[in-house]
PDB file of C-alpha atoms in Angstrom:
ATOM      1  CA  MET A1148     164.429 246.506  53.515  1.00  0.00           C
ATOM      2  CA  THR A1149     161.483 245.566  51.477  1.00  0.00           C
ATOM      3  CA  THR A1150     161.061 242.610  48.842  1.00  0.00           C
ATOM      4  CA  ALA A1151     158.211 244.094  47.188  1.00  0.00           C
ATOM      5  CA  SER A1152     156.243 247.321  47.263  1.00  0.00           C
ATOM      6  CA  PRO A1153     153.069 248.469  45.342  1.00  0.00           C
ATOM      7  CA  VAL A1154     154.875 252.510  45.748  1.00  0.00           C
ATOM      8  CA  SER A1155     157.373 253.753  43.816  1.00  0.00           C
ATOM      9  CA  VAL A1156     160.328 255.486  44.418  1.00  0.00           C
ATOM     10  CA  GLU A1157     159.661 258.407  42.483  1.00  0.00           C
ATOM     11  CA  GLY A1158     156.252 258.769  44.341  1.00  0.00           C
ATOM     12  CA  LEU A1159     158.018 258.261  48.061  1.00  0.00           C
ATOM     13  CA  LEU A1160     160.638 261.002  46.760  1.00  0.00           C
ATOM     14  CA  LEU A1161     157.720 263.416  45.783  1.00  0.00           C
ATOM     15  CA  THR A1162     155.709 262.666  49.457  1.00  0.00           C
ATOM     16  CA  ALA A1163     158.767 263.433  50.878  1.00  0.00           C
ATOM     17  CA  ASP A1164     158.746 266.903  49.125  1.00  0.00           C
ATOM     18  CA  ARG A1165     155.329 267.196  49.829  1.00  0.00           C
ATOM     19  CA  LEU A1166     155.733 266.936  53.429  1.00  0.00           C
ATOM     20  CA  LEU A1167     158.938 268.743  53.468  1.00  0.00           C
ATOM     21  CA  HIS A1168     157.373 271.981  51.901  1.00  0.00           C
ATOM     22  CA  GLY A1169     154.182 272.110  54.226  1.00  0.00           C
ATOM     23  CA  GLY A1170     152.508 268.867  53.809  1.00  0.00           C
ATOM     24  CA  PRO A1171     149.359 268.473  55.577  1.00  0.00           C
ATOM     25  CA  ALA A1172     148.695 271.694  57.536  1.00  0.00           C
ATOM     26  CA  GLU A1173     147.227 269.457  60.343  1.00  0.00           C
ATOM     27  CA  ALA A1174     150.401 267.526  60.731  1.00  0.00           C
ATOM     28  CA  THR A1175     153.569 269.183  63.218  1.00  0.00           C
ATOM     29  CA  THR A1176     156.836 270.052  61.827  1.00  0.00           C
ATOM     30  CA  ALA A1177     158.208 267.298  63.448  1.00  0.00           C
ATOM     31  CA  GLY A1178     155.828 264.978  62.315  1.00  0.00           C
ATOM     32  CA  ARG A1179     156.315 265.994  58.780  1.00  0.00           C
ATOM     33  CA  HIS A1180     160.307 265.824  59.452  1.00  0.00           C
ATOM     34  CA  ARG A1181     159.958 262.410  60.458  1.00  0.00           C
ATOM     35  CA  GLY A1182     157.716 261.483  57.749  1.00  0.00           C
ATOM     36  CA  VAL A1183     159.822 262.425  55.104  1.00  0.00           C
ATOM     37  CA  CYS A1184     162.667 260.612  56.695  1.00  0.00           C
ATOM     38  CA  LEU A1185     160.362 257.659  56.433  1.00  0.00           C
ATOM     39  CA  ALA A1186     159.548 257.894  52.677  1.00  0.00           C
ATOM     40  CA  LEU A1187     163.463 258.749  52.012  1.00  0.00           C
ATOM     41  CA  ARG A1188     164.758 255.571  53.975  1.00  0.00           C
ATOM     42  CA  THR A1189     161.753 253.327  52.482  1.00  0.00           C
ATOM     43  CA  ALA A1190     162.764 254.757  48.834  1.00  0.00           C
ATOM     44  CA  LEU A1191     166.657 254.244  49.292  1.00  0.00           C
ATOM     45  CA  GLU A1192     165.845 250.729  50.554  1.00  0.00           C
ATOM     46  CA  ILE A1193     163.689 249.556  47.619  1.00  0.00           C
ATOM     47  CA  ARG A1194     166.472 251.014  45.068  1.00  0.00           C
ATOM     48  CA  VAL A1195     169.097 248.732  47.119  1.00  0.00           C
ATOM     49  CA  ASP A1196     166.866 245.927  46.735  1.00  0.00           C
ATOM     50  CA  ARG A1197     166.429 246.552  43.119  1.00  0.00           C
ATOM     51  CA  VAL A1198     169.948 246.928  42.583  1.00  0.00           C
ATOM     52  CA  LEU A1199     171.153 243.749  44.266  1.00  0.00           C
ATOM     53  CA  GLU A1200     168.048 241.740  42.793  1.00  0.00           C
ATOM     54  CA  ALA A1201     169.229 242.777  39.284  1.00  0.00           C
ATOM     55  CA  ALA A1202     173.042 241.578  40.698  1.00  0.00           C
ATOM     56  CA  THR A1203     172.239 238.587  42.550  1.00  0.00           C
ATOM     57  CA  PRO A1204     168.643 237.352  42.570  1.00  0.00           C
ATOM     58  CA  GLY A1205     167.151 235.798  45.871  1.00  0.00           C
ATOM     59  CA  LEU A1206     168.551 238.328  48.548  1.00  0.00           C
ATOM     60  CA  SER A1207     164.875 239.269  49.290  1.00  0.00           C
ATOM     61  CA  ARG A1208     165.080 237.491  52.834  1.00  0.00           C
ATOM     62  CA  THR A1209     168.094 239.151  53.467  1.00  0.00           C
ATOM     63  CA  THR A1210     167.805 241.669  56.397  1.00  0.00           C
ATOM     64  CA  GLY A1211     168.393 245.388  55.537  1.00  0.00           C
ATOM     65  CA  ARG A1212     171.582 245.688  57.221  1.00  0.00           C
ATOM     66  CA  ALA A1213     173.064 242.996  55.292  1.00  0.00           C
ATOM     67  CA  LYS A1214     172.053 244.276  52.142  1.00  0.00           C
ATOM     68  CA  LEU A1215     173.922 247.488  52.879  1.00  0.00           C
ATOM     69  CA  LEU A1216     176.832 245.351  53.482  1.00  0.00           C
ATOM     70  CA  LEU A1217     176.559 243.817  50.147  1.00  0.00           C
ATOM     71  CA  LEU A1218     175.525 246.851  48.310  1.00  0.00           C
ATOM     72  CA  HIS A1219     179.715 247.692  48.086  1.00  0.00           C
ATOM     73  CA  SER A1220     180.084 244.320  45.875  1.00  0.00           C
ATOM     74  CA  VAL A1221     177.928 245.557  43.298  1.00  0.00           C
ATOM     75  CA  VAL A1222     178.367 249.446  43.309  1.00  0.00           C
ATOM     76  CA  PRO A1223     181.507 251.704  43.786  1.00  0.00           C
ATOM     77  CA  VAL A1224     182.580 251.589  47.720  1.00  0.00           C
ATOM     78  CA  GLU A1225     181.951 255.227  48.133  1.00  0.00           C
ATOM     79  CA  THR A1226     178.381 255.013  47.058  1.00  0.00           C
ATOM     80  CA  ALA A1227     177.663 251.859  49.175  1.00  0.00           C
ATOM     81  CA  ARG A1228     179.286 253.881  51.919  1.00  0.00           C
ATOM     82  CA  ARG A1229     177.186 256.525  51.475  1.00  0.00           C
ATOM     83  CA  ALA A1230     173.868 254.662  51.174  1.00  0.00           C
ATOM     84  CA  LYS A1231     175.051 252.628  54.332  1.00  0.00           C
ATOM     85  CA  ALA A1232     175.317 256.242  56.538  1.00  0.00           C
ATOM     86  CA  LEU A1233     172.235 257.983  55.114  1.00  0.00           C
ATOM     87  CA  TRP A1234     170.127 255.172  55.639  1.00  0.00           C
ATOM     88  CA  SER A1235     171.447 255.100  59.243  1.00  0.00           C
ATOM     89  CA  GLN A1236     170.446 259.036  59.576  1.00  0.00           C
ATOM     90  CA  LEU A1237     167.391 258.431  57.800  1.00  0.00           C
ATOM     91  CA  SER A1238     166.669 255.820  60.660  1.00  0.00           C
ATOM     92  CA  LEU A1239     167.535 257.791  63.428  1.00  0.00           C
ATOM     93  CA  GLY A1240     165.444 260.853  62.065  1.00  0.00           C
ATOM     94  CA  CYS A1241     162.499 258.176  61.402  1.00  0.00           C
ATOM     95  CA  HIS A1242     161.778 257.472  65.396  1.00  0.00           C
ATOM     96  CA  TYR A1243     160.607 259.709  68.004  1.00  0.00           C
ATOM     97  CA  HIS A1244     162.990 259.958  71.171  1.00  0.00           C
ATOM     98  CA  LEU A1245     161.446 261.467  74.384  1.00  0.00           C
ATOM     99  CA  TYR A1246     164.711 263.344  75.203  1.00  0.00           C
ATOM    100  CA  GLU A1247     166.046 264.206  71.559  1.00  0.00           C
ATOM    101  CA  LEU A1248     165.043 266.835  69.157  1.00  0.00           C
ATOM    102  CA  GLY A1249     163.939 265.385  65.715  1.00  0.00           C
ATOM    103  CA  PRO A1250     165.620 266.293  62.794  1.00  0.00           C
ATOM    104  CA  THR A1251     165.804 269.765  61.674  1.00  0.00           C
ATOM    105  CA  TYR A1252     164.511 271.099  58.445  1.00  0.00           C
ATOM    106  CA  ASP A1253     167.927 271.950  57.241  1.00  0.00           C
ATOM    107  CA  GLN A1254     169.283 268.261  58.035  1.00  0.00           C
ATOM    108  CA  VAL A1255     165.985 266.928  56.665  1.00  0.00           C
ATOM    109  CA  ARG A1256     166.346 268.909  53.483  1.00  0.00           C
ATOM    110  CA  ALA A1257     170.230 267.787  53.197  1.00  0.00           C
ATOM    111  CA  TRP A1258     168.946 264.439  53.527  1.00  0.00           C
ATOM    112  CA  ARG A1259     166.638 264.505  51.088  1.00  0.00           C
ATOM    113  CA  THR A1260     169.412 266.124  48.512  1.00  0.00           C
ATOM    114  CA  GLU A1261     171.627 263.094  49.221  1.00  0.00           C
ATOM    115  CA  ALA A1262     168.920 260.465  48.626  1.00  0.00           C
ATOM    116  CA  ASP A1263     168.025 261.960  45.284  1.00  0.00           C
ATOM    117  CA  GLU A1264     171.748 261.577  44.262  1.00  0.00           C
ATOM    118  CA  LEU A1265     172.191 258.320  45.776  1.00  0.00           C
ATOM    119  CA  VAL A1266     168.513 257.055  43.864  1.00  0.00           C
ATOM    120  CA  ARG A1267     170.094 258.251  40.590  1.00  0.00           C
ATOM    121  CA  GLU A1268     173.583 256.600  41.185  1.00  0.00           C
ATOM    122  CA  LEU A1269     171.530 253.267  42.058  1.00  0.00           C
ATOM    123  CA  SER A1270     169.131 253.517  39.185  1.00  0.00           C
ATOM    124  CA  PHE A1271     172.041 253.799  36.968  1.00  0.00           C
ATOM    125  CA  ARG A1272     172.909 250.378  38.290  1.00  0.00           C
ATOM    126  CA  VAL A1273     170.075 248.495  37.450  1.00  0.00           C
ATOM    127  CA  ASP A1274     170.032 249.583  34.270  1.00  0.00           C
ATOM    128  CA  GLY A1275     172.760 247.255  33.395  1.00  0.00           C
ATOM    129  CA  SER A1276     175.698 249.677  33.348  1.00  0.00           C
ATOM    130  CA  SER A1277     179.046 248.607  34.596  1.00  0.00           C
ATOM    131  CA  ARG A1278     180.997 249.718  37.383  1.00  0.00           C
TER     132      ARG A1278
END
């Protein structure tokens, strides 16, 4: 996960939308879908970092997987479970595997919807609301 980023979560979600709906003409469909996955995963990572940093400062050197495991102590367990599941799916979607098809448009669109919901739920936590 990231510790500080010059890009915003909202900017990454907009980038994902642009790629999902056609993106650069020279990019392949598979490349755009992987780009969407990378943008969504990064947005989720930034939001998780902010939630954890607000609750427990000093976790910046913790691994991404550990942060996803720690998330359940700060947000409802179901939200943490969904974040970990989405992060795992997006991670698989980001990478090119020679003998596997990349993520489909429908998969990426569903992940985009889930990412938007999770980012909203997690940003609610950063604003200081209670469980």
